[in-house]
JSON list of C-alpha atoms in Angstrom, two decimals:
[
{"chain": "A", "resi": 1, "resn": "UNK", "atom": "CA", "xyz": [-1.68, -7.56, 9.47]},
{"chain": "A", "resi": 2, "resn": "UNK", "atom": "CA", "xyz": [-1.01, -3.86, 8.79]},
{"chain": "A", "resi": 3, "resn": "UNK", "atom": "CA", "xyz": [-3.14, -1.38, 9.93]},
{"chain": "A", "resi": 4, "resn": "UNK", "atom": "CA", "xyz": [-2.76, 2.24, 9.49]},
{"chain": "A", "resi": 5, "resn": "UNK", "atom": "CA", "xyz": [-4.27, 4.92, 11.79]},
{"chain": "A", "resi": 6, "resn": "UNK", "atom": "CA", "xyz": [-4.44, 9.05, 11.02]},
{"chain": "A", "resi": 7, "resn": "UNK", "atom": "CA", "xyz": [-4.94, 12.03, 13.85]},
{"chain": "A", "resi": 8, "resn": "UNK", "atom": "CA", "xyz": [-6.52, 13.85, 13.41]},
{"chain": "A", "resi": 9, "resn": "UNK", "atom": "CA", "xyz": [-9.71, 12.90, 11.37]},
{"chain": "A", "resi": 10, "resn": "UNK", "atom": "CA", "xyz": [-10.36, 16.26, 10.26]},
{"chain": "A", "resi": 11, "resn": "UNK", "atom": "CA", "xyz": [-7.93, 20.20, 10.75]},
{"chain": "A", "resi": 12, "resn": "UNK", "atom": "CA", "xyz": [-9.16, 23.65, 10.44]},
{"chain": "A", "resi": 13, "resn": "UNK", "atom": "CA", "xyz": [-6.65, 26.14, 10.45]},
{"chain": "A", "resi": 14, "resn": "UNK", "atom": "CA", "xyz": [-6.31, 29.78, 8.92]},
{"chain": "A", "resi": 15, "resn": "UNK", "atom": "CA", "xyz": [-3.89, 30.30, 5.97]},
{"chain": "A", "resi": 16, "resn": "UNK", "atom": "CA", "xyz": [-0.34, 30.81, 7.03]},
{"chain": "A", "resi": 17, "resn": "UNK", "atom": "CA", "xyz": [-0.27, 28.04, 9.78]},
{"chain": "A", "resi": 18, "resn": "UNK", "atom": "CA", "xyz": [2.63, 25.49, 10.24]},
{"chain": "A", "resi": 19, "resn": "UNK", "atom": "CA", "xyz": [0.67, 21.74, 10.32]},
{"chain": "A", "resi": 20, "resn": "UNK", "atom": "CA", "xyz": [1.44, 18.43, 11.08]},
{"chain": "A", "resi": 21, "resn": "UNK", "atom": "CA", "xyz": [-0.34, 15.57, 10.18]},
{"chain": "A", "resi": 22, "resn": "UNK", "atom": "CA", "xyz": [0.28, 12.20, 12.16]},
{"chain": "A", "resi": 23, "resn": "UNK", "atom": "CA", "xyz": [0.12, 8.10, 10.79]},
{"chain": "A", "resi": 24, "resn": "UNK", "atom": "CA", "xyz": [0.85, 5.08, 12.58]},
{"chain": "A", "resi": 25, "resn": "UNK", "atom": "CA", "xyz": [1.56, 1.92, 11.37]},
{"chain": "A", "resi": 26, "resn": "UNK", "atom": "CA", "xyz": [0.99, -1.73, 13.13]},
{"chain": "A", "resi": 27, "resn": "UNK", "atom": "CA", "xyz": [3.72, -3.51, 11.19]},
{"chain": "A", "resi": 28, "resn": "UNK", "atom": "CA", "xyz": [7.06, -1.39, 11.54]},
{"chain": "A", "resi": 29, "resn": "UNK", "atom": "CA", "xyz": [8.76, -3.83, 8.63]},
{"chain": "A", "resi": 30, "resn": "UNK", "atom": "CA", "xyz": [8.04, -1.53, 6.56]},
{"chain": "A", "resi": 31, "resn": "UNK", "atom": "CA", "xyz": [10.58, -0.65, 2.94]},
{"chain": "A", "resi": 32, "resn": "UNK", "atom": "CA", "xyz": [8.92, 2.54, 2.16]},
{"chain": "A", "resi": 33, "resn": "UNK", "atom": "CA", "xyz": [5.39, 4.76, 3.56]},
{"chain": "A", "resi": 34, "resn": "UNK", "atom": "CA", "xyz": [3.87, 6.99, 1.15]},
{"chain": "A", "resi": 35, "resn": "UNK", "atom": "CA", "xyz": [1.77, 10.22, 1.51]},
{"chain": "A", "resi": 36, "resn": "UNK", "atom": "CA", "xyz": [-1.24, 11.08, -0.79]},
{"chain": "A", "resi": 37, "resn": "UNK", "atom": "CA", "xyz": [-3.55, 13.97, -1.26]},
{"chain": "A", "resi": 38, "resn": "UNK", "atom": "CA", "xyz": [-7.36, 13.62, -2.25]},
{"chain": "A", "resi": 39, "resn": "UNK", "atom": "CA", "xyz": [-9.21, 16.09, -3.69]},
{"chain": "A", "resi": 40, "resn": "UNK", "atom": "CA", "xyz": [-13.08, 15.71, -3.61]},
{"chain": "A", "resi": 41, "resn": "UNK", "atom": "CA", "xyz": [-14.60, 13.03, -5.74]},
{"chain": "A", "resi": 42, "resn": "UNK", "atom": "CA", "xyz": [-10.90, 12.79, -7.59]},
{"chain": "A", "resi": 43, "resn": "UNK", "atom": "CA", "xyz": [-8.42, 10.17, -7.77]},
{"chain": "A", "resi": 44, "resn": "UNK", "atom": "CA", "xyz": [-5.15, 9.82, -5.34]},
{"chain": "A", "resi": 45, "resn": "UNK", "atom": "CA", "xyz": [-2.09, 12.44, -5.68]},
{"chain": "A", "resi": 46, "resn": "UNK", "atom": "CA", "xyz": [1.33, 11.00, -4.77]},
{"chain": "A", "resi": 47, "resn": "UNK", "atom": "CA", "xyz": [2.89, 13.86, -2.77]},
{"chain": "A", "resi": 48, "resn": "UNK", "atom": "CA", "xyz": [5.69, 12.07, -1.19]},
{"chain": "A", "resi": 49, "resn": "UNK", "atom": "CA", "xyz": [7.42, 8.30, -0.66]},
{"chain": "A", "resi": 50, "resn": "UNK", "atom": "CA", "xyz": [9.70, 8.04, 2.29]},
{"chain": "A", "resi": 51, "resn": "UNK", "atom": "CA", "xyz": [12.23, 4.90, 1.80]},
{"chain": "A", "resi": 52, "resn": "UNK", "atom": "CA", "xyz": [12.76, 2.48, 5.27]},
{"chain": "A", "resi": 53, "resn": "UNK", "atom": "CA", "xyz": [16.38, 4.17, 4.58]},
{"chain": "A", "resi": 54, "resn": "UNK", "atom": "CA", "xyz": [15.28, 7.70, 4.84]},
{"chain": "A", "resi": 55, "resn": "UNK", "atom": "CA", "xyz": [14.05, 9.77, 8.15]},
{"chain": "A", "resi": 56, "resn": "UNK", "atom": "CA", "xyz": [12.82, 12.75, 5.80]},
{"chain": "A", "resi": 57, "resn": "UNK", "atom": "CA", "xyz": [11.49, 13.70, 2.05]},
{"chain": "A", "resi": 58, "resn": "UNK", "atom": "CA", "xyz": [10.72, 17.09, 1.39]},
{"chain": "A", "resi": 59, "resn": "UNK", "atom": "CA", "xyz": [8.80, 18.55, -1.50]},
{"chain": "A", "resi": 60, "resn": "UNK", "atom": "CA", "xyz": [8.76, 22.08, -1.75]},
{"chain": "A", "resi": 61, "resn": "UNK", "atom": "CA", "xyz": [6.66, 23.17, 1.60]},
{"chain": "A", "resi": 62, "resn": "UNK", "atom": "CA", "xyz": [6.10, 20.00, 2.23]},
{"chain": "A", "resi": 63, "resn": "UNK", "atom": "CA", "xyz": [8.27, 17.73, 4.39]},
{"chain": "A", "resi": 64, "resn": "UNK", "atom": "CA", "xyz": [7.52, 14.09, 5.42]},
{"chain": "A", "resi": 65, "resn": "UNK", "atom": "CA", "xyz": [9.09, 11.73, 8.27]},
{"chain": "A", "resi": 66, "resn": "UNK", "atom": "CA", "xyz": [9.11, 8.53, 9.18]},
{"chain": "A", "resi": 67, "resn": "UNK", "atom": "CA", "xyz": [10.32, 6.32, 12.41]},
{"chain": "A", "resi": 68, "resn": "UNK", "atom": "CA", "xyz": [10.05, 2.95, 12.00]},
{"chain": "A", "resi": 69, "resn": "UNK", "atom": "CA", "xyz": [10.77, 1.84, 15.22]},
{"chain": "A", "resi": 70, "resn": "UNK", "atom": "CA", "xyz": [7.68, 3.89, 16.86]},
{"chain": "A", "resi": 71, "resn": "UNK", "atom": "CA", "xyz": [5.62, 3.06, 14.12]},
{"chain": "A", "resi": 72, "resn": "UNK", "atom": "CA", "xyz": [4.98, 6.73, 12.80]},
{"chain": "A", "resi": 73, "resn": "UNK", "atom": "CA", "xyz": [5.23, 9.11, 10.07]},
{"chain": "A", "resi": 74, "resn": "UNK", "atom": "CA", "xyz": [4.48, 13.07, 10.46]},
{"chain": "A", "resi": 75, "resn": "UNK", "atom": "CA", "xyz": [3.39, 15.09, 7.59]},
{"chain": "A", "resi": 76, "resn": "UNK", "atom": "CA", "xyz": [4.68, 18.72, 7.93]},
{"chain": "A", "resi": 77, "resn": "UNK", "atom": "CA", "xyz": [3.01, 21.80, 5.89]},
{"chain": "A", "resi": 78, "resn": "UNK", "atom": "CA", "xyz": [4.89, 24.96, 6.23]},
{"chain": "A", "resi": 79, "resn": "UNK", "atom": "CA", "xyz": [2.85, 27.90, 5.44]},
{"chain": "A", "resi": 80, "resn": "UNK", "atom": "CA", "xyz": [-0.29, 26.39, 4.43]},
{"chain": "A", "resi": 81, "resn": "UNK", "atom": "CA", "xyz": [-2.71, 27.73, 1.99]},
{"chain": "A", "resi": 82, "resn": "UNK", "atom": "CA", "xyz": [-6.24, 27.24, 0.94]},
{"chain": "A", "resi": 83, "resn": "UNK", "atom": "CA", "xyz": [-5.06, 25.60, -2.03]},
{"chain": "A", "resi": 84, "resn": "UNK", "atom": "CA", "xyz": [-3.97, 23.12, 0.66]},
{"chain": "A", "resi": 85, "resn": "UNK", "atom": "CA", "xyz": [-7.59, 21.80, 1.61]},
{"chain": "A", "resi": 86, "resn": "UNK", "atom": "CA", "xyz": [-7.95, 18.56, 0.95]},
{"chain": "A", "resi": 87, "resn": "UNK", "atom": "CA", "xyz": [-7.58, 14.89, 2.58]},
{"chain": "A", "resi": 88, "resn": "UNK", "atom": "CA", "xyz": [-3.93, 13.81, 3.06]},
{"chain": "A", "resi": 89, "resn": "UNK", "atom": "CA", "xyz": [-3.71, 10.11, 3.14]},
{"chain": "A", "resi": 90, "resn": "UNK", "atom": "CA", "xyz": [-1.10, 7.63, 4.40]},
{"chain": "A", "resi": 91, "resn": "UNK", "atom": "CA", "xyz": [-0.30, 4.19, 3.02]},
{"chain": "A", "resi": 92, "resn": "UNK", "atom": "CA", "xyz": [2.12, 1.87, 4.64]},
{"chain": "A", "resi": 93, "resn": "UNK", "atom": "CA", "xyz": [2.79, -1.89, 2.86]},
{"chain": "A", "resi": 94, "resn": "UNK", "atom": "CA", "xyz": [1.04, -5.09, 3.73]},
{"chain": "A", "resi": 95, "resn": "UNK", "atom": "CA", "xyz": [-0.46, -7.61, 1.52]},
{"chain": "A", "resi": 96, "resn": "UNK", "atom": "CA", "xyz": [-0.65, -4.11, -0.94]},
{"chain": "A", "resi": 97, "resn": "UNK", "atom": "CA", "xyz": [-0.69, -0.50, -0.04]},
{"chain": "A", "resi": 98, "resn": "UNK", "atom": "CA", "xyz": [-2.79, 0.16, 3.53]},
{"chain": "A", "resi": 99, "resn": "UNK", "atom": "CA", "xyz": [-4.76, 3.25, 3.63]},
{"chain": "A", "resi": 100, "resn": "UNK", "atom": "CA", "xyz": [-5.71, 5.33, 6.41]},
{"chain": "A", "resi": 101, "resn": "UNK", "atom": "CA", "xyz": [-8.92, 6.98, 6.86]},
{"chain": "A", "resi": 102, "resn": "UNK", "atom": "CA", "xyz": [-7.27, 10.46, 6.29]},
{"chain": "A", "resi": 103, "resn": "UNK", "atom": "CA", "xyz": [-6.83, 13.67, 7.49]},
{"chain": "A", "resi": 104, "resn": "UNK", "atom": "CA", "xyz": [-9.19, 16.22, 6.30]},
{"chain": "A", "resi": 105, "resn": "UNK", "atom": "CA", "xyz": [-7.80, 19.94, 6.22]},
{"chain": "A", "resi": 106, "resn": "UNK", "atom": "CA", "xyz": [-9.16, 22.88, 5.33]},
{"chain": "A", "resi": 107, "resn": "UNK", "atom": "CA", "xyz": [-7.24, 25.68, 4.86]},
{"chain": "A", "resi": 108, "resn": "UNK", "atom": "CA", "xyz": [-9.13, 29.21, 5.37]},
{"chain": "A", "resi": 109, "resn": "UNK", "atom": "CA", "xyz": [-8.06, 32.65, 3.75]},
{"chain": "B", "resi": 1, "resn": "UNK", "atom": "CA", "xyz": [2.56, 9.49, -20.90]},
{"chain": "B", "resi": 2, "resn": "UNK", "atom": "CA", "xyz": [-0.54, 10.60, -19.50]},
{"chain": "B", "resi": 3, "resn": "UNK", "atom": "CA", "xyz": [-1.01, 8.62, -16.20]},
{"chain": "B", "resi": 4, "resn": "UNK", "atom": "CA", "xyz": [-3.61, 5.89, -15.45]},
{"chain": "B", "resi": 5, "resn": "UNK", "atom": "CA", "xyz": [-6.87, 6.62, -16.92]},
{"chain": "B", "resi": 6, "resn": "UNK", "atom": "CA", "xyz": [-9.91, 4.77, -15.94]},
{"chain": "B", "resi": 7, "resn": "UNK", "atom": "CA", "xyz": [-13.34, 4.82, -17.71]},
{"chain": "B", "resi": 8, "resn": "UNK", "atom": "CA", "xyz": [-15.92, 5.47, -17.33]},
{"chain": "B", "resi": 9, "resn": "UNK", "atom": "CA", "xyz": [-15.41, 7.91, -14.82]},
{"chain": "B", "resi": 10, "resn": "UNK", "atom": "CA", "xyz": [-19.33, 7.68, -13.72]},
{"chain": "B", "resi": 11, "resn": "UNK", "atom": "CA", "xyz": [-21.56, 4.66, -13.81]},
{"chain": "B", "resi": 12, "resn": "UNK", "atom": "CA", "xyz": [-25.19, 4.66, -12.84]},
{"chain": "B", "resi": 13, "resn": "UNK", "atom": "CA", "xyz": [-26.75, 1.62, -13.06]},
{"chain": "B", "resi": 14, "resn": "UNK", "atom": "CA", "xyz": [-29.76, -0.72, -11.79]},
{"chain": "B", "resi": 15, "resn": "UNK", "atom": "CA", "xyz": [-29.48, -2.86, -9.20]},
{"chain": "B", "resi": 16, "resn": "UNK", "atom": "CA", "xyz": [-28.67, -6.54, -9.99]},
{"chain": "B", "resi": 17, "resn": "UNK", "atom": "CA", "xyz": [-27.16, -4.88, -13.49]},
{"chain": "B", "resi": 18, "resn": "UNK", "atom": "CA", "xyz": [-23.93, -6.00, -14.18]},
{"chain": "B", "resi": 19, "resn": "UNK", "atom": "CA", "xyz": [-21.07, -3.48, -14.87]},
{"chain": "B", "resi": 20, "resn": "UNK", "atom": "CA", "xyz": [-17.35, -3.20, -16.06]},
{"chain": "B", "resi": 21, "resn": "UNK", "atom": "CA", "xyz": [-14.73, -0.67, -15.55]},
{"chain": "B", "resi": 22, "resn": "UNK", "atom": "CA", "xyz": [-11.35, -0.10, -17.53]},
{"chain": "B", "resi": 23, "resn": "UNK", "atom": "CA", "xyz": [-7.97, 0.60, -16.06]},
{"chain": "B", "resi": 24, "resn": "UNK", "atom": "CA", "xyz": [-5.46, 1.35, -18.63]},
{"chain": "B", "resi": 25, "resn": "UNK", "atom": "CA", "xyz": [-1.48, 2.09, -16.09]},
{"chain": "B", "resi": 26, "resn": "UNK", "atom": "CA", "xyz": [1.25, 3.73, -16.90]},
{"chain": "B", "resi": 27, "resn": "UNK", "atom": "CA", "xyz": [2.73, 1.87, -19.78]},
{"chain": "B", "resi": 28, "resn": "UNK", "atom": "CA", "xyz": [5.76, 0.88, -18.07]},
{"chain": "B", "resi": 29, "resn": "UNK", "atom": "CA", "xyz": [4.37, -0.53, -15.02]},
{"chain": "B", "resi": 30, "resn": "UNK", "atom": "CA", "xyz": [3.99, -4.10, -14.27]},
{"chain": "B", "resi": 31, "resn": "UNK", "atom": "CA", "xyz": [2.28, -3.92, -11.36]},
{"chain": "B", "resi": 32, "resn": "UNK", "atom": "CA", "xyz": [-2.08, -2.97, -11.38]},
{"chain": "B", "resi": 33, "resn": "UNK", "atom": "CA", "xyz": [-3.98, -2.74, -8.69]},
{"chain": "B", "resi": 34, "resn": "UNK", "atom": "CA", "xyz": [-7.87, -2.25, -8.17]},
{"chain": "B", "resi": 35, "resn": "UNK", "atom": "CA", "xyz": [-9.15, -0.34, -4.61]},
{"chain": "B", "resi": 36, "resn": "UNK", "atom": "CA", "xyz": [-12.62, 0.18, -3.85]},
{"chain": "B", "resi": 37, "resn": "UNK", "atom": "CA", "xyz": [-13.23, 4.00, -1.46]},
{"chain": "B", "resi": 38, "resn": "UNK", "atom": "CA", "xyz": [-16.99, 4.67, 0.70]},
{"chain": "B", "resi": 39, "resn": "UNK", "atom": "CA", "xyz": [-17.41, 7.99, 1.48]},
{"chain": "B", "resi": 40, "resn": "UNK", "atom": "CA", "xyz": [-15.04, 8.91, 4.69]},
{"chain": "B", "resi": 41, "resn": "UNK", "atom": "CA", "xyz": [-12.78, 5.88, 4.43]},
{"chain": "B", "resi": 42, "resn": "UNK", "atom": "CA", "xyz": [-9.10, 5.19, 3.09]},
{"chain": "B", "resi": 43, "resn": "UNK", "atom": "CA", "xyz": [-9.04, 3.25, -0.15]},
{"chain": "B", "resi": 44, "resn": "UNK", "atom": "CA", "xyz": [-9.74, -0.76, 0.61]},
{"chain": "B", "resi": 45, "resn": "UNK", "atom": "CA", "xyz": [-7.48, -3.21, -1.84]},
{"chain": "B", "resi": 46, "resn": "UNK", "atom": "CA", "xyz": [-9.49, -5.51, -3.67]},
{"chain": "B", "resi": 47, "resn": "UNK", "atom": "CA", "xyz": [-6.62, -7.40, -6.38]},
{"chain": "B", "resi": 48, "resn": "UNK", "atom": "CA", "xyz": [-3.37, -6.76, -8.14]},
{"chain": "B", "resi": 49, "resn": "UNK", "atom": "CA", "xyz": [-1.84, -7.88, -11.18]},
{"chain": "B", "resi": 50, "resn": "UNK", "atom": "CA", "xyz": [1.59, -8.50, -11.65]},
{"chain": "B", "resi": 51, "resn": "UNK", "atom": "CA", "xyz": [2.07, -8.25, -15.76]},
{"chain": "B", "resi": 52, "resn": "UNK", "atom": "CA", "xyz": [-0.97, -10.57, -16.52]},
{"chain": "B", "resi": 53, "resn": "UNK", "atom": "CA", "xyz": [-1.18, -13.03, -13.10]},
{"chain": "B", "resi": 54, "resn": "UNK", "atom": "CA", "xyz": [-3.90, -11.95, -10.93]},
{"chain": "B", "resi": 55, "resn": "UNK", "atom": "CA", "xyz": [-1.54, -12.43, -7.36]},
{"chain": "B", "resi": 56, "resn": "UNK", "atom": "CA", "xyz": [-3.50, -11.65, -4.89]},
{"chain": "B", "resi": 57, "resn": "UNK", "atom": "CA", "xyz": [-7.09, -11.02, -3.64]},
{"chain": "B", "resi": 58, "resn": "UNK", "atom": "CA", "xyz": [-8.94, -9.57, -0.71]},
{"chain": "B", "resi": 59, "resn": "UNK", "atom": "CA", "xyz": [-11.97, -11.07, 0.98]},
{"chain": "B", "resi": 60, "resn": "UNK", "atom": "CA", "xyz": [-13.73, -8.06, 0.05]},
{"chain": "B", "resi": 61, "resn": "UNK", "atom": "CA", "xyz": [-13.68, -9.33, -3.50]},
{"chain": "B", "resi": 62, "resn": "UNK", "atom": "CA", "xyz": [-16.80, -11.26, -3.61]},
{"chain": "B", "resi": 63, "resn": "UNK", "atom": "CA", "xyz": [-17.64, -13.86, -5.97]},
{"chain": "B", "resi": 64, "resn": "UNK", "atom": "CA", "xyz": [-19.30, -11.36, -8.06]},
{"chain": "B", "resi": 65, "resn": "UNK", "atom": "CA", "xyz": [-16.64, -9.25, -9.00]},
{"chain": "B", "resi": 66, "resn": "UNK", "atom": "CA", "xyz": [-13.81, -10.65, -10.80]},
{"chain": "B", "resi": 67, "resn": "UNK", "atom": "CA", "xyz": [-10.89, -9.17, -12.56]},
{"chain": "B", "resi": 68, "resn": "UNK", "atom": "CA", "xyz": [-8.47, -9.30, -15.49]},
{"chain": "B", "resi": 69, "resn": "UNK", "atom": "CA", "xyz": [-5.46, -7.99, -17.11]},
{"chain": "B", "resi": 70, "resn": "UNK", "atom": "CA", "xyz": [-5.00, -9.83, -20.35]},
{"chain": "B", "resi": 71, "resn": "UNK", "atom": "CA", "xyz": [-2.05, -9.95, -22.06]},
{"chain": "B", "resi": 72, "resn": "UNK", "atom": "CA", "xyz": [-0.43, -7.36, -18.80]},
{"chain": "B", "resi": 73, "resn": "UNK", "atom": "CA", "xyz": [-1.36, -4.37, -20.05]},
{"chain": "B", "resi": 74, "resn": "UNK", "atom": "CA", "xyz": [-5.22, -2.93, -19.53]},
{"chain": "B", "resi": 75, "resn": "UNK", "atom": "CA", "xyz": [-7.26, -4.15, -16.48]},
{"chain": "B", "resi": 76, "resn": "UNK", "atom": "CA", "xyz": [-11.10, -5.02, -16.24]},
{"chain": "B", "resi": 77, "resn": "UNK", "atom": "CA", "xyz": [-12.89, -5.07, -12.97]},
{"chain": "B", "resi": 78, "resn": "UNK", "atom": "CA", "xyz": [-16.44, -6.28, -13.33]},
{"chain": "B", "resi": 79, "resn": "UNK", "atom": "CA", "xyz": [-18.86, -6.81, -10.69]},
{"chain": "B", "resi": 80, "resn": "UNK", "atom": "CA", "xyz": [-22.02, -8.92, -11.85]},
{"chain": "B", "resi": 81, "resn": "UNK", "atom": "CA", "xyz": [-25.67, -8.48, -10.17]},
{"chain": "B", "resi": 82, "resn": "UNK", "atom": "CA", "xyz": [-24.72, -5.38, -8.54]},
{"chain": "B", "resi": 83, "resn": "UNK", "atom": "CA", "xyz": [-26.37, -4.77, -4.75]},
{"chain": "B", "resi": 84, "resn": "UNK", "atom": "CA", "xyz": [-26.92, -1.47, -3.63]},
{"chain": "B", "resi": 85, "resn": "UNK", "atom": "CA", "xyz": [-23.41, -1.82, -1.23]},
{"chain": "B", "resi": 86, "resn": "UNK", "atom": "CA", "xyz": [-21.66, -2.08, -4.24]},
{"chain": "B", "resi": 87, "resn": "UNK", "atom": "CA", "xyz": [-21.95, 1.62, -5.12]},
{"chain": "B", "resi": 88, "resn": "UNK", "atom": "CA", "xyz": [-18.54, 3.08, -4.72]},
{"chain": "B", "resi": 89, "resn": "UNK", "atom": "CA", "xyz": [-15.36, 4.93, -6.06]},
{"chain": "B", "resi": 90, "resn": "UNK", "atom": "CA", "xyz": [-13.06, 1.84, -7.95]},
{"chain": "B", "resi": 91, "resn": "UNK", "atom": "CA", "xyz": [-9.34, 3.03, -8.10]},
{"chain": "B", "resi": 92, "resn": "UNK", "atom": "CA", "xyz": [-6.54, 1.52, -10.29]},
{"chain": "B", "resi": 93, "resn": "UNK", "atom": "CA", "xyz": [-3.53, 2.26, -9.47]},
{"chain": "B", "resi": 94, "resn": "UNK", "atom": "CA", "xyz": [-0.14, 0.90, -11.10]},
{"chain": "B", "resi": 95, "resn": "UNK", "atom": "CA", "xyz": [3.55, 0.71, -10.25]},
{"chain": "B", "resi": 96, "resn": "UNK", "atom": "CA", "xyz": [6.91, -0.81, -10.90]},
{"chain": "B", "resi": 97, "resn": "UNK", "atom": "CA", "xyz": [7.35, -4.31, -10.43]},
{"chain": "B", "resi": 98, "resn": "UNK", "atom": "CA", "xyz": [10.25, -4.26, -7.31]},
{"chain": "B", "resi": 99, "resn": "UNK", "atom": "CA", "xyz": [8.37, -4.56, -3.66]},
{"chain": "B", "resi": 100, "resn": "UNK", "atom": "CA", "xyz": [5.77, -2.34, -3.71]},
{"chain": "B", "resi": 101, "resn": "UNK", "atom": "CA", "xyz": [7.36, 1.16, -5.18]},
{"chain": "B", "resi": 102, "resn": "UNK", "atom": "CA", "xyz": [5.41, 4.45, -5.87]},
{"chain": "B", "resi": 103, "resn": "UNK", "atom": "CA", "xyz": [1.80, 4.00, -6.70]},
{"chain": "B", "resi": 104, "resn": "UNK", "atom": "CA", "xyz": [0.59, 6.09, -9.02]},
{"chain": "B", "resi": 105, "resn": "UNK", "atom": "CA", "xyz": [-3.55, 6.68, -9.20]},
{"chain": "B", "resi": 106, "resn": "UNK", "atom": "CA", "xyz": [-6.26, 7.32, -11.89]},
{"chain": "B", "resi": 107, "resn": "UNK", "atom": "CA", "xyz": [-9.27, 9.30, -11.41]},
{"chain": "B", "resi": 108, "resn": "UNK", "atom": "CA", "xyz": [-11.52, 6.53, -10.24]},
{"chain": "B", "resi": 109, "resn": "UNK", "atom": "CA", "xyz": [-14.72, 4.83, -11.24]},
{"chain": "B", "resi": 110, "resn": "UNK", "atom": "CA", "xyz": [-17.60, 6.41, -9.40]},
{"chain": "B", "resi": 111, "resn": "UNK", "atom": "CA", "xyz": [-20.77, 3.70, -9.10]},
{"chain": "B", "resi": 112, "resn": "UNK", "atom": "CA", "xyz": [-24.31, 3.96, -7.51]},
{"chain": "B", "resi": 113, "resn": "UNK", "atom": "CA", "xyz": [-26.42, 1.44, -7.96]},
{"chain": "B", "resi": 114, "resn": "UNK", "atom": "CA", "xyz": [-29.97, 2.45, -7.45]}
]
């Protein structure tokens, strides 16, 4: 059963910080892990899908990793901004997409 | 095409009412999928669709709520006598049929049951 774990829970950093938000994964046969933002009370944002065949997707400042073997995926945020605050989510495949709890950032100016 | 939209986007509603919500995916997409979010938690899967067959269901899917996607294209979620744990945000989410691909999200369904 896949189970999908974020550190950490919540991020405070000051705008113009390098990030790095961490996911693990229980079931490393895995075809693809994909990255989501939430804004409050919306709906999910697909930022990025890594494929089992890729190490790295990048879009724009953001850049996203994945190691199946360790059972992990970092997302990277260069130069974040407060624009940025938000929950990131991670989703790895099992029976359907398994979510995280999330990584709450906020992003101050 | 404008994404999945789901209506309504707010339901208040009675406890032991029953209620239905509307997922219409991205035309294109065969697969739908329902997830129920609680405050401070990832999105939980509840059921998908592939094209109209209902495939799959999670134990969180009580015998109250059932689902539907007639004909493959819209989905209904509806969740009959509705308990105070039901209130919740209901995603849909839809994607391509091969393995699970890119999921794509709506807005949600935001319930409280009073």
């Amino acid at each position: 059963k896949q189970e999908v774990t974020q550190i950490p829970a919540a991020l405070s950093v000051p705008e113009g910080e390098n990030l790095v938000l961490n996911c693990s994964f229980t079931d490393s046969a895995i075809y693809n892990l994909q990255w989501f933002r939430q804004d409050p009370g919306k709906g999910l944002t697909s930022l990025l899908l890594i494929q089992s065949s890729q190490r790295e997707q990048t879009s724009g400042r953001l850049n996203a990793s994945l190691d199946k073997s360790s059972g992990r995926s970092t997302l990277y945020i260069a130069a974040s901004q407060p624009g940025d605050s938000a929950t990131y989510l991670c989703a790895a495949p099992g029976t359907a997409l398994i979510f995280g709890k999330g990584t709450t950032l906020s992003v101050s100016s | 095409d404008t994404g999945v939209s789901q209506d309504p986007r707010h339901k208040i509603t009675k406890r032991g009412q029953n209620v239905t919500f509307r997922c219409d995916p991205i035309s294109e997409h065969n697969r739908l999928y329902w997830y129920r979010q609680t405050l401070g938690q990832g999105p939980e899967f509840l059921t998908y669709f592939q094209n109209e067959a209902q495939l799959e269901k999670s134990r969180l899917l009580s015998d109250r709520f059932s689902a539907e996607r007639p004909k493959g294209s819209f989905s209904t979620l509806e969740i009959q006598r509705t308990e105070q744990g039901d209130s919740a945000m209901y995603l849909c989410a839809s994607s391509f049929e091969f393995g699970i691909g890119e999921l794509f999200f709506g807005e949600g369904s935001r319930l409280t049951v009073l």
